[in-house]
């Protein structure tokens, strides 16, 4: 096990109706002038935004609003938010929405206290050290951004999708009411679940030896998703199933499943080029990329893939041919993704073969350093990226 | 799933040699005058105390010392610590040791800022709201006190062993170097592992329905302990096995495995009467009590015990007779405890049959309220407690 620090100071406020308490928590964490940041019309239509405002009003906390965050949040909205925070003297940002809104809020939070261009943090030109405090009211179980110090933003000039992170960006509190996810369409529910599984699998595939506790925790999250997602697709208002998925999404990404081990994250990198260019859902892109990446890297550690197959997908171990077990595990993963309505190849995602060189080029520029490779579990070259995109192109269940 | 708050703000500083950084972390969390609190001679003999002092000295942080904390820490040492904090103007307590030292430190931390008798917090006469900040350098994987807001102290007048808790008692940081546990005797290693398993099982047995994510997380910790403890007993300097146990011990008790569900904790209550009176190791007492409690309550929810048997102990499911599977799971648990060197009955623990009425009486006074019962999974009466102690009396593998 590698040395590590684990620090997850966010207060999670979980359960039915808890959004009515968000004013109380803003006050607890020092907010006296709030920016409410949100996305499209669903938080307005559902009445959630009004409940959040009422909760702030009940604590006599003034606020300004900035809506219109889009999936795959973009830099122009961040600049708008930074300007608003400065002109209005905002000292707390309340994100009401999913990963995109939270990520946009974090970008505003760090940018508002920085003299230069906030993109510097995403361009590795500046390190996150201070930020306005952020709280969240989560509306989709997926990104894990409610418990993480990470944020991903797309720069519209060139459609560069990049991440930044630091402990200062960990939310002070996150309100998580599973009821708020009842109205999520099946497709978005499944995209979220895929993202959760990917967050675990990026940590699961490691070259660090003998990390049983984190292996088992990863498997716990994966088994939960596999059990609960079909239940919510059948009954979108199954509270317990929604609640299990929502808490699993947090556990999957606050790094309790990933400490002390080398992680990979190449599937996220490969996917970011797809959703950066097509504006498809991140989870859908992962459903296409991750099994393809698995097929490519599986020979690197057959027994680790066999462990996944046996412990998570219930595959019988083939002791004479472990690689057969490993292959069946990947197949079961892709079949699960298909069954919950995810795309498994380029055509189903709406991606085009002729764009592969462009993906690989951007992946290479964003991720691959001077040494010509990137990644933890298996180091990938630009040519490897092309191969993986081609596996994804024609994949089938 | 029940509504819950989850808040675990401790910064865990995990890995080889990390104790050399504890001065840096005391400084980070505002300590300018430290009480170093510790137990017996092992931290002195091993040189750990000197390394801790050197680390504080390197940051120019003055300190005073108070050693002599005993297993099952007592109130008289707490009073001594409170007096020392006040007379020396201490503003940070650094616990160097295991659960007993950390619990004693927390008692001092809350007592130092309280006008009355610190025992009020353990007697439900006062609620924990503020305390001096505490940091820890952990030397045994067991109590989980390094990540929890809980503390258990024994009042020497009457040998009352009671707990208190609150978020203000969560350590600011905990240094966890698995190497520091190399020299633990096999018996103490096994006691610690038993305590870790008990922390999980007290949460696992619940009447809350459909809490798959926390079920799976609990099982993850249990499977890890079952794999890793025999490895460290064979090779006490197996770093990775020690590291897996140590992190499992934290995950077992920072409540990530217990949120959103009713918990039980009667086995801890029943055990506290044993270790309060005999001064035996808490883990050894749990090894005797917990399987006995399981046998008593198993009919309440046969399928939950069958789930434990199948998922954790690898028992084959008997679909025609699930209670047989449930029984085999309890049997496997007791057998595991026996194999790692734990007592499984009164004789092996050094407990006496004639003391059972006294245990039951104290358990009743401490735990049972006016309604005549206590517990979450199965409500116990004083008579039930007698029955469980009698099962423990004659248990065998």
PDB file of C-alpha atoms in Angstrom, chain B residues 40-281:
ATOM      1  CA  UNK B  40       3.057   2.627  28.950  1.00  0.00           C
ATOM      2  CA  UNK B  41       6.671   2.192  28.132  1.00  0.00           C
ATOM      3  CA  UNK B  42       6.422   0.809  24.608  1.00  0.00           C
ATOM      4  CA  UNK B  43       6.184   4.202  22.927  1.00  0.00           C
ATOM      5  CA  UNK B  44       9.205   5.237  24.972  1.00  0.00           C
ATOM      6  CA  UNK B  45      11.223   2.061  24.343  1.00  0.00           C
ATOM      7  CA  UNK B  46      10.489   2.035  20.617  1.00  0.00           C
ATOM      8  CA  UNK B  47      11.769   5.571  20.259  1.00  0.00           C
ATOM      9  CA  UNK B  48       8.393   6.733  18.921  1.00  0.00           C
ATOM     10  CA  UNK B  49       7.955   9.316  21.671  1.00  0.00           C
ATOM     11  CA  UNK B  50      11.351  10.794  20.857  1.00  0.00           C
ATOM     12  CA  UNK B  51      10.469  11.015  17.174  1.00  0.00           C
ATOM     13  CA  UNK B  52       7.212  12.771  18.023  1.00  0.00           C
ATOM     14  CA  UNK B  53       9.024  15.233  20.279  1.00  0.00           C
ATOM     15  CA  UNK B  54      11.629  15.874  17.602  1.00  0.00           C
ATOM     16  CA  UNK B  55       8.885  16.581  15.106  1.00  0.00           C
ATOM     17  CA  UNK B  56       7.293  19.136  17.461  1.00  0.00           C
ATOM     18  CA  UNK B  57      10.684  20.650  18.223  1.00  0.00           C
ATOM     19  CA  UNK B  58      11.373  21.030  14.513  1.00  0.00           C
ATOM     20  CA  UNK B  59       8.329  23.288  14.337  1.00  0.00           C
ATOM     21  CA  UNK B  60       9.293  25.103  17.562  1.00  0.00           C
ATOM     22  CA  UNK B  61       6.131  23.928  19.303  1.00  0.00           C
ATOM     23  CA  UNK B  62       6.520  23.615  23.108  1.00  0.00           C
ATOM     24  CA  UNK B  63       4.912  20.652  24.858  1.00  0.00           C
ATOM     25  CA  UNK B  64       4.253  18.991  28.181  1.00  0.00           C
ATOM     26  CA  UNK B  65       3.837  15.248  28.679  1.00  0.00           C
ATOM     27  CA  UNK B  66       1.471  12.962  30.499  1.00  0.00           C
ATOM     28  CA  UNK B  67       2.060   9.207  30.257  1.00  0.00           C
ATOM     29  CA  UNK B  68       0.654   6.269  32.150  1.00  0.00           C
ATOM     30  CA  UNK B  69      -2.695   5.810  30.419  1.00  0.00           C
ATOM     31  CA  UNK B  70      -3.781   2.241  31.062  1.00  0.00           C
ATOM     32  CA  UNK B  71      -5.932  -0.054  28.911  1.00  0.00           C
ATOM     33  CA  UNK B  72      -9.569   0.707  29.800  1.00  0.00           C
ATOM     34  CA  UNK B  73      -8.566   4.284  30.628  1.00  0.00           C
ATOM     35  CA  UNK B  74      -9.712   5.716  33.928  1.00  0.00           C
ATOM     36  CA  UNK B  75     -11.104   8.978  35.183  1.00  0.00           C
ATOM     37  CA  UNK B  76      -8.254   9.793  37.565  1.00  0.00           C
ATOM     38  CA  UNK B  77      -5.802  10.157  34.665  1.00  0.00           C
ATOM     39  CA  UNK B  78      -8.309  12.362  32.884  1.00  0.00           C
ATOM     40  CA  UNK B  79      -8.531  14.706  35.886  1.00  0.00           C
ATOM     41  CA  UNK B  80      -4.747  14.857  35.937  1.00  0.00           C
ATOM     42  CA  UNK B  81      -4.674  15.768  32.239  1.00  0.00           C
ATOM     43  CA  UNK B  82      -7.334  18.438  32.610  1.00  0.00           C
ATOM     44  CA  UNK B  83      -5.362  20.027  35.428  1.00  0.00           C
ATOM     45  CA  UNK B  84      -2.179  19.967  33.381  1.00  0.00           C
ATOM     46  CA  UNK B  85      -3.859  21.543  30.338  1.00  0.00           C
ATOM     47  CA  UNK B  86      -5.171  24.367  32.477  1.00  0.00           C
ATOM     48  CA  UNK B  87      -1.988  25.036  34.428  1.00  0.00           C
ATOM     49  CA  UNK B  88       0.212  24.887  31.320  1.00  0.00           C
ATOM     50  CA  UNK B  89      -2.059  26.707  28.881  1.00  0.00           C
ATOM     51  CA  UNK B  90      -2.232  23.736  26.508  1.00  0.00           C
ATOM     52  CA  UNK B  91      -4.251  24.328  23.331  1.00  0.00           C
ATOM     53  CA  UNK B  92      -3.698  21.035  21.485  1.00  0.00           C
ATOM     54  CA  UNK B  93      -3.623  17.420  22.680  1.00  0.00           C
ATOM     55  CA  UNK B  94      -1.506  14.906  20.815  1.00  0.00           C
ATOM     56  CA  UNK B  95      -2.451  11.314  21.631  1.00  0.00           C
ATOM     57  CA  UNK B  96       0.360   8.839  20.970  1.00  0.00           C
ATOM     58  CA  UNK B  97      -0.979   5.321  21.362  1.00  0.00           C
ATOM     59  CA  UNK B  98      -4.079   3.256  20.805  1.00  0.00           C
ATOM     60  CA  UNK B  99      -7.748   3.641  21.556  1.00  0.00           C
ATOM     61  CA  UNK B 100      -7.257   4.016  25.304  1.00  0.00           C
ATOM     62  CA  UNK B 101      -4.845   6.901  24.930  1.00  0.00           C
ATOM     63  CA  UNK B 102      -7.019   8.580  22.297  1.00  0.00           C
ATOM     64  CA  UNK B 103     -10.153   8.154  24.399  1.00  0.00           C
ATOM     65  CA  UNK B 104      -8.374   9.577  27.443  1.00  0.00           C
ATOM     66  CA  UNK B 105      -7.169  12.494  25.298  1.00  0.00           C
ATOM     67  CA  UNK B 106     -10.698  13.228  24.109  1.00  0.00           C
ATOM     68  CA  UNK B 107     -11.960  13.185  27.691  1.00  0.00           C
ATOM     69  CA  UNK B 108      -9.275  15.671  28.670  1.00  0.00           C
ATOM     70  CA  UNK B 109     -10.054  17.773  25.576  1.00  0.00           C
ATOM     71  CA  UNK B 110     -13.714  18.148  26.446  1.00  0.00           C
ATOM     72  CA  UNK B 111     -13.137  18.403  30.186  1.00  0.00           C
ATOM     73  CA  UNK B 112     -10.520  21.151  29.888  1.00  0.00           C
ATOM     74  CA  UNK B 113     -13.096  23.544  28.412  1.00  0.00           C
ATOM     75  CA  UNK B 114     -15.874  22.602  30.844  1.00  0.00           C
ATOM     76  CA  UNK B 115     -16.565  24.208  34.186  1.00  0.00           C
ATOM     77  CA  UNK B 116     -18.081  21.143  35.820  1.00  0.00           C
ATOM     78  CA  UNK B 117     -16.961  17.520  36.269  1.00  0.00           C
ATOM     79  CA  UNK B 118     -15.953  15.973  32.921  1.00  0.00           C
ATOM     80  CA  UNK B 119     -17.866  12.821  33.938  1.00  0.00           C
ATOM     81  CA  UNK B 120     -21.074  14.763  33.240  1.00  0.00           C
ATOM     82  CA  UNK B 121     -20.473  14.062  29.529  1.00  0.00           C
ATOM     83  CA  UNK B 122     -20.339  10.315  30.244  1.00  0.00           C
ATOM     84  CA  UNK B 123     -23.321  10.472  32.543  1.00  0.00           C
ATOM     85  CA  UNK B 124     -25.606  12.140  29.976  1.00  0.00           C
ATOM     86  CA  UNK B 125     -25.700  15.290  32.074  1.00  0.00           C
ATOM     87  CA  UNK B 126     -23.898  17.448  29.493  1.00  0.00           C
ATOM     88  CA  UNK B 127     -23.579  17.391  25.684  1.00  0.00           C
ATOM     89  CA  UNK B 128     -20.236  17.657  23.909  1.00  0.00           C
ATOM     90  CA  UNK B 129     -20.149  20.969  22.077  1.00  0.00           C
ATOM     91  CA  UNK B 130     -16.580  22.221  22.333  1.00  0.00           C
ATOM     92  CA  UNK B 131     -13.232  20.665  23.079  1.00  0.00           C
ATOM     93  CA  UNK B 132      -9.543  21.306  22.668  1.00  0.00           C
ATOM     94  CA  UNK B 133      -8.343  20.037  19.279  1.00  0.00           C
ATOM     95  CA  UNK B 134      -6.909  16.518  19.349  1.00  0.00           C
ATOM     96  CA  UNK B 135      -4.432  14.873  16.983  1.00  0.00           C
ATOM     97  CA  UNK B 136      -3.335  11.261  17.138  1.00  0.00           C
ATOM     98  CA  UNK B 137      -0.363   9.070  16.316  1.00  0.00           C
ATOM     99  CA  UNK B 138      -1.952   5.633  16.210  1.00  0.00           C
ATOM    100  CA  UNK B 139      -0.081   2.557  17.412  1.00  0.00           C
ATOM    101  CA  UNK B 140      -2.767  -0.134  17.218  1.00  0.00           C
ATOM    102  CA  UNK B 141      -5.492  -0.851  14.680  1.00  0.00           C
ATOM    103  CA  UNK B 142      -8.560  -1.517  16.744  1.00  0.00           C
ATOM    104  CA  UNK B 143     -10.750   1.074  18.381  1.00  0.00           C
ATOM    105  CA  UNK B 144     -11.299   3.361  15.405  1.00  0.00           C
ATOM    106  CA  UNK B 145     -11.036   6.224  17.875  1.00  0.00           C
ATOM    107  CA  UNK B 146      -8.598   7.924  15.481  1.00  0.00           C
ATOM    108  CA  UNK B 147     -11.499   8.748  13.179  1.00  0.00           C
ATOM    109  CA  UNK B 148     -14.473   8.857  15.503  1.00  0.00           C
ATOM    110  CA  UNK B 149     -15.989  11.419  17.823  1.00  0.00           C
ATOM    111  CA  UNK B 150     -16.416   8.812  20.567  1.00  0.00           C
ATOM    112  CA  UNK B 151     -14.612   8.117  23.830  1.00  0.00           C
ATOM    113  CA  UNK B 152     -15.054   5.479  26.533  1.00  0.00           C
ATOM    114  CA  UNK B 153     -13.762   6.001  30.076  1.00  0.00           C
ATOM    115  CA  UNK B 154     -14.003   3.931  33.252  1.00  0.00           C
ATOM    116  CA  UNK B 155     -14.949   5.667  36.512  1.00  0.00           C
ATOM    117  CA  UNK B 156     -12.851   3.968  39.168  1.00  0.00           C
ATOM    118  CA  UNK B 157     -15.428   4.588  41.886  1.00  0.00           C
ATOM    119  CA  UNK B 158     -17.739   1.678  41.036  1.00  0.00           C
ATOM    120  CA  UNK B 159     -15.870   0.673  37.851  1.00  0.00           C
ATOM    121  CA  UNK B 160     -18.475   2.267  35.574  1.00  0.00           C
ATOM    122  CA  UNK B 161     -17.359   2.072  31.929  1.00  0.00           C
ATOM    123  CA  UNK B 162     -19.245   4.601  29.833  1.00  0.00           C
ATOM    124  CA  UNK B 163     -19.076   6.453  26.553  1.00  0.00           C
ATOM    125  CA  UNK B 164     -19.545  10.005  25.318  1.00  0.00           C
ATOM    126  CA  UNK B 165     -19.326  11.545  21.879  1.00  0.00           C
ATOM    127  CA  UNK B 166     -19.702  14.524  19.582  1.00  0.00           C
ATOM    128  CA  UNK B 167     -18.218  15.962  16.388  1.00  0.00           C
ATOM    129  CA  UNK B 168     -16.036  18.312  18.431  1.00  0.00           C
ATOM    130  CA  UNK B 169     -14.115  15.223  19.563  1.00  0.00           C
ATOM    131  CA  UNK B 170     -13.205  14.039  16.062  1.00  0.00           C
ATOM    132  CA  UNK B 171      -9.420  14.270  15.749  1.00  0.00           C
ATOM    133  CA  UNK B 172      -8.107  17.049  13.511  1.00  0.00           C
ATOM    134  CA  UNK B 173      -5.563  14.645  12.092  1.00  0.00           C
ATOM    135  CA  UNK B 174      -4.487  11.076  12.675  1.00  0.00           C
ATOM    136  CA  UNK B 175      -1.061   9.802  11.754  1.00  0.00           C
ATOM    137  CA  UNK B 176      -1.318   6.118  10.878  1.00  0.00           C
ATOM    138  CA  UNK B 177       1.930   4.263  10.238  1.00  0.00           C
ATOM    139  CA  UNK B 178       1.322   0.506   9.963  1.00  0.00           C
ATOM    140  CA  UNK B 179       4.986  -0.124  10.853  1.00  0.00           C
ATOM    141  CA  UNK B 180       4.216   1.095  14.389  1.00  0.00           C
ATOM    142  CA  UNK B 181       2.039  -2.013  14.825  1.00  0.00           C
ATOM    143  CA  UNK B 182       4.828  -4.500  13.942  1.00  0.00           C
ATOM    144  CA  UNK B 183       5.764  -4.987  17.587  1.00  0.00           C
ATOM    145  CA  UNK B 184       2.228  -5.589  18.824  1.00  0.00           C
ATOM    146  CA  UNK B 185       1.955  -9.025  20.425  1.00  0.00           C
ATOM    147  CA  UNK B 186      -0.215 -11.508  18.505  1.00  0.00           C
ATOM    148  CA  UNK B 187      -2.851 -11.418  21.227  1.00  0.00           C
ATOM    149  CA  UNK B 188      -3.270  -7.645  21.034  1.00  0.00           C
ATOM    150  CA  UNK B 189      -3.279  -7.747  17.244  1.00  0.00           C
ATOM    151  CA  UNK B 190      -6.118 -10.260  17.373  1.00  0.00           C
ATOM    152  CA  UNK B 191      -7.987  -8.253  20.020  1.00  0.00           C
ATOM    153  CA  UNK B 192      -7.788  -5.226  17.761  1.00  0.00           C
ATOM    154  CA  UNK B 193      -9.067  -7.188  14.778  1.00  0.00           C
ATOM    155  CA  UNK B 194     -11.969  -8.499  16.843  1.00  0.00           C
ATOM    156  CA  UNK B 195     -12.857  -4.970  17.878  1.00  0.00           C
ATOM    157  CA  UNK B 196     -12.823  -3.880  14.224  1.00  0.00           C
ATOM    158  CA  UNK B 197     -15.137  -6.747  13.254  1.00  0.00           C
ATOM    159  CA  UNK B 198     -17.447  -5.910  16.155  1.00  0.00           C
ATOM    160  CA  UNK B 199     -17.656  -2.249  15.086  1.00  0.00           C
ATOM    161  CA  UNK B 200     -18.885  -3.432  11.718  1.00  0.00           C
ATOM    162  CA  UNK B 201     -21.239  -6.090  13.042  1.00  0.00           C
ATOM    163  CA  UNK B 202     -22.899  -3.681  15.484  1.00  0.00           C
ATOM    164  CA  UNK B 203     -23.884  -1.715  12.371  1.00  0.00           C
ATOM    165  CA  UNK B 204     -24.545  -4.701  10.123  1.00  0.00           C
ATOM    166  CA  UNK B 205     -27.364  -6.116  12.234  1.00  0.00           C
ATOM    167  CA  UNK B 206     -30.139  -3.638  11.626  1.00  0.00           C
ATOM    168  CA  UNK B 207     -33.859  -3.580  11.089  1.00  0.00           C
ATOM    169  CA  UNK B 208     -33.539  -0.896   8.419  1.00  0.00           C
ATOM    170  CA  UNK B 209     -34.516  -2.397   5.084  1.00  0.00           C
ATOM    171  CA  UNK B 210     -32.669  -2.192   1.763  1.00  0.00           C
ATOM    172  CA  UNK B 211     -29.392  -0.587   2.770  1.00  0.00           C
ATOM    173  CA  UNK B 212     -27.299  -2.449   0.233  1.00  0.00           C
ATOM    174  CA  UNK B 213     -24.452   0.060  -0.019  1.00  0.00           C
ATOM    175  CA  UNK B 214     -23.693  -0.005   3.714  1.00  0.00           C
ATOM    176  CA  UNK B 215     -24.243  -3.780   3.864  1.00  0.00           C
ATOM    177  CA  UNK B 216     -21.651  -4.216   1.133  1.00  0.00           C
ATOM    178  CA  UNK B 217     -19.207  -1.790   2.750  1.00  0.00           C
ATOM    179  CA  UNK B 218     -19.525  -3.672   6.042  1.00  0.00           C
ATOM    180  CA  UNK B 219     -18.858  -6.963   4.275  1.00  0.00           C
ATOM    181  CA  UNK B 220     -15.829  -5.409   2.565  1.00  0.00           C
ATOM    182  CA  UNK B 221     -14.232  -4.617   5.918  1.00  0.00           C
ATOM    183  CA  UNK B 222     -15.045  -8.042   7.388  1.00  0.00           C
ATOM    184  CA  UNK B 223     -13.615  -9.903   4.368  1.00  0.00           C
ATOM    185  CA  UNK B 224     -10.447  -7.818   4.616  1.00  0.00           C
ATOM    186  CA  UNK B 225      -9.923  -8.641   8.285  1.00  0.00           C
ATOM    187  CA  UNK B 226     -10.526 -12.342   7.658  1.00  0.00           C
ATOM    188  CA  UNK B 227      -7.919 -12.341   4.922  1.00  0.00           C
ATOM    189  CA  UNK B 228      -5.273 -10.166   6.531  1.00  0.00           C
ATOM    190  CA  UNK B 229      -5.177 -11.098  10.233  1.00  0.00           C
ATOM    191  CA  UNK B 230      -3.838 -14.635   9.739  1.00  0.00           C
ATOM    192  CA  UNK B 231      -1.146 -13.099   7.519  1.00  0.00           C
ATOM    193  CA  UNK B 232       0.105 -10.711  10.217  1.00  0.00           C
ATOM    194  CA  UNK B 233      -0.037 -13.417  12.868  1.00  0.00           C
ATOM    195  CA  UNK B 234       2.262 -15.468  10.651  1.00  0.00           C
ATOM    196  CA  UNK B 235       4.474 -12.528   9.714  1.00  0.00           C
ATOM    197  CA  UNK B 236       4.085  -9.565  12.104  1.00  0.00           C
ATOM    198  CA  UNK B 237       6.113  -7.344   9.767  1.00  0.00           C
ATOM    199  CA  UNK B 238       3.939  -7.868   6.694  1.00  0.00           C
ATOM    200  CA  UNK B 239       3.506  -4.188   5.862  1.00  0.00           C
ATOM    201  CA  UNK B 240       0.643  -4.538   3.419  1.00  0.00           C
ATOM    202  CA  UNK B 241      -1.369  -6.816   5.686  1.00  0.00           C
ATOM    203  CA  UNK B 242      -0.817  -4.422   8.615  1.00  0.00           C
ATOM    204  CA  UNK B 243      -1.795  -1.495   6.385  1.00  0.00           C
ATOM    205  CA  UNK B 244      -4.999  -3.153   5.184  1.00  0.00           C
ATOM    206  CA  UNK B 245      -6.021  -3.894   8.777  1.00  0.00           C
ATOM    207  CA  UNK B 246      -5.218  -0.369   9.905  1.00  0.00           C
ATOM    208  CA  UNK B 247      -7.260   1.356   7.194  1.00  0.00           C
ATOM    209  CA  UNK B 248     -10.058  -1.190   7.667  1.00  0.00           C
ATOM    210  CA  UNK B 249     -10.137  -0.221  11.340  1.00  0.00           C
ATOM    211  CA  UNK B 250     -10.780   3.403  10.450  1.00  0.00           C
ATOM    212  CA  UNK B 251     -13.392   2.648   7.801  1.00  0.00           C
ATOM    213  CA  UNK B 252     -15.102   0.316  10.293  1.00  0.00           C
ATOM    214  CA  UNK B 253     -15.738   3.082  12.764  1.00  0.00           C
ATOM    215  CA  UNK B 254     -15.906   6.497  11.070  1.00  0.00           C
ATOM    216  CA  UNK B 255     -19.516   5.473  10.310  1.00  0.00           C
ATOM    217  CA  UNK B 256     -19.266   5.295   6.523  1.00  0.00           C
ATOM    218  CA  UNK B 257     -20.432   1.689   7.084  1.00  0.00           C
ATOM    219  CA  UNK B 258     -23.229   2.672   9.421  1.00  0.00           C
ATOM    220  CA  UNK B 259     -25.054   5.709   8.107  1.00  0.00           C
ATOM    221  CA  UNK B 260     -28.732   5.605   7.234  1.00  0.00           C
ATOM    222  CA  UNK B 261     -29.506   2.550   9.333  1.00  0.00           C
ATOM    223  CA  UNK B 262     -30.513   1.682  12.852  1.00  0.00           C
ATOM    224  CA  UNK B 263     -27.527   0.203  14.676  1.00  0.00           C
ATOM    225  CA  UNK B 264     -27.380  -2.159  17.627  1.00  0.00           C
ATOM    226  CA  UNK B 265     -24.378  -1.851  20.006  1.00  0.00           C
ATOM    227  CA  UNK B 266     -25.691  -4.234  22.656  1.00  0.00           C
ATOM    228  CA  UNK B 267     -22.651  -6.483  22.315  1.00  0.00           C
ATOM    229  CA  UNK B 268     -20.437  -3.532  23.203  1.00  0.00           C
ATOM    230  CA  UNK B 269     -22.670  -2.767  26.165  1.00  0.00           C
ATOM    231  CA  UNK B 270     -22.606  -6.381  27.365  1.00  0.00           C
ATOM    232  CA  UNK B 271     -18.843  -6.520  26.919  1.00  0.00           C
ATOM    233  CA  UNK B 272     -18.102  -3.254  28.716  1.00  0.00           C
ATOM    234  CA  UNK B 273     -19.292  -4.856  31.948  1.00  0.00           C
ATOM    235  CA  UNK B 274     -16.706  -7.611  31.554  1.00  0.00           C
ATOM    236  CA  UNK B 275     -13.711  -5.439  30.725  1.00  0.00           C
ATOM    237  CA  UNK B 276     -14.883  -2.837  33.231  1.00  0.00           C
ATOM    238  CA  UNK B 277     -14.716  -5.404  36.034  1.00  0.00           C
ATOM    239  CA  UNK B 278     -11.870  -7.741  35.006  1.00  0.00           C
ATOM    240  CA  UNK B 279      -9.775  -5.202  33.101  1.00  0.00           C
ATOM    241  CA  UNK B 280      -9.514  -7.749  30.278  1.00  0.00           C
ATOM    242  CA  UNK B 281      -8.925  -6.558  26.723  1.00  0.00           C
TER     243      UNK B 281
END
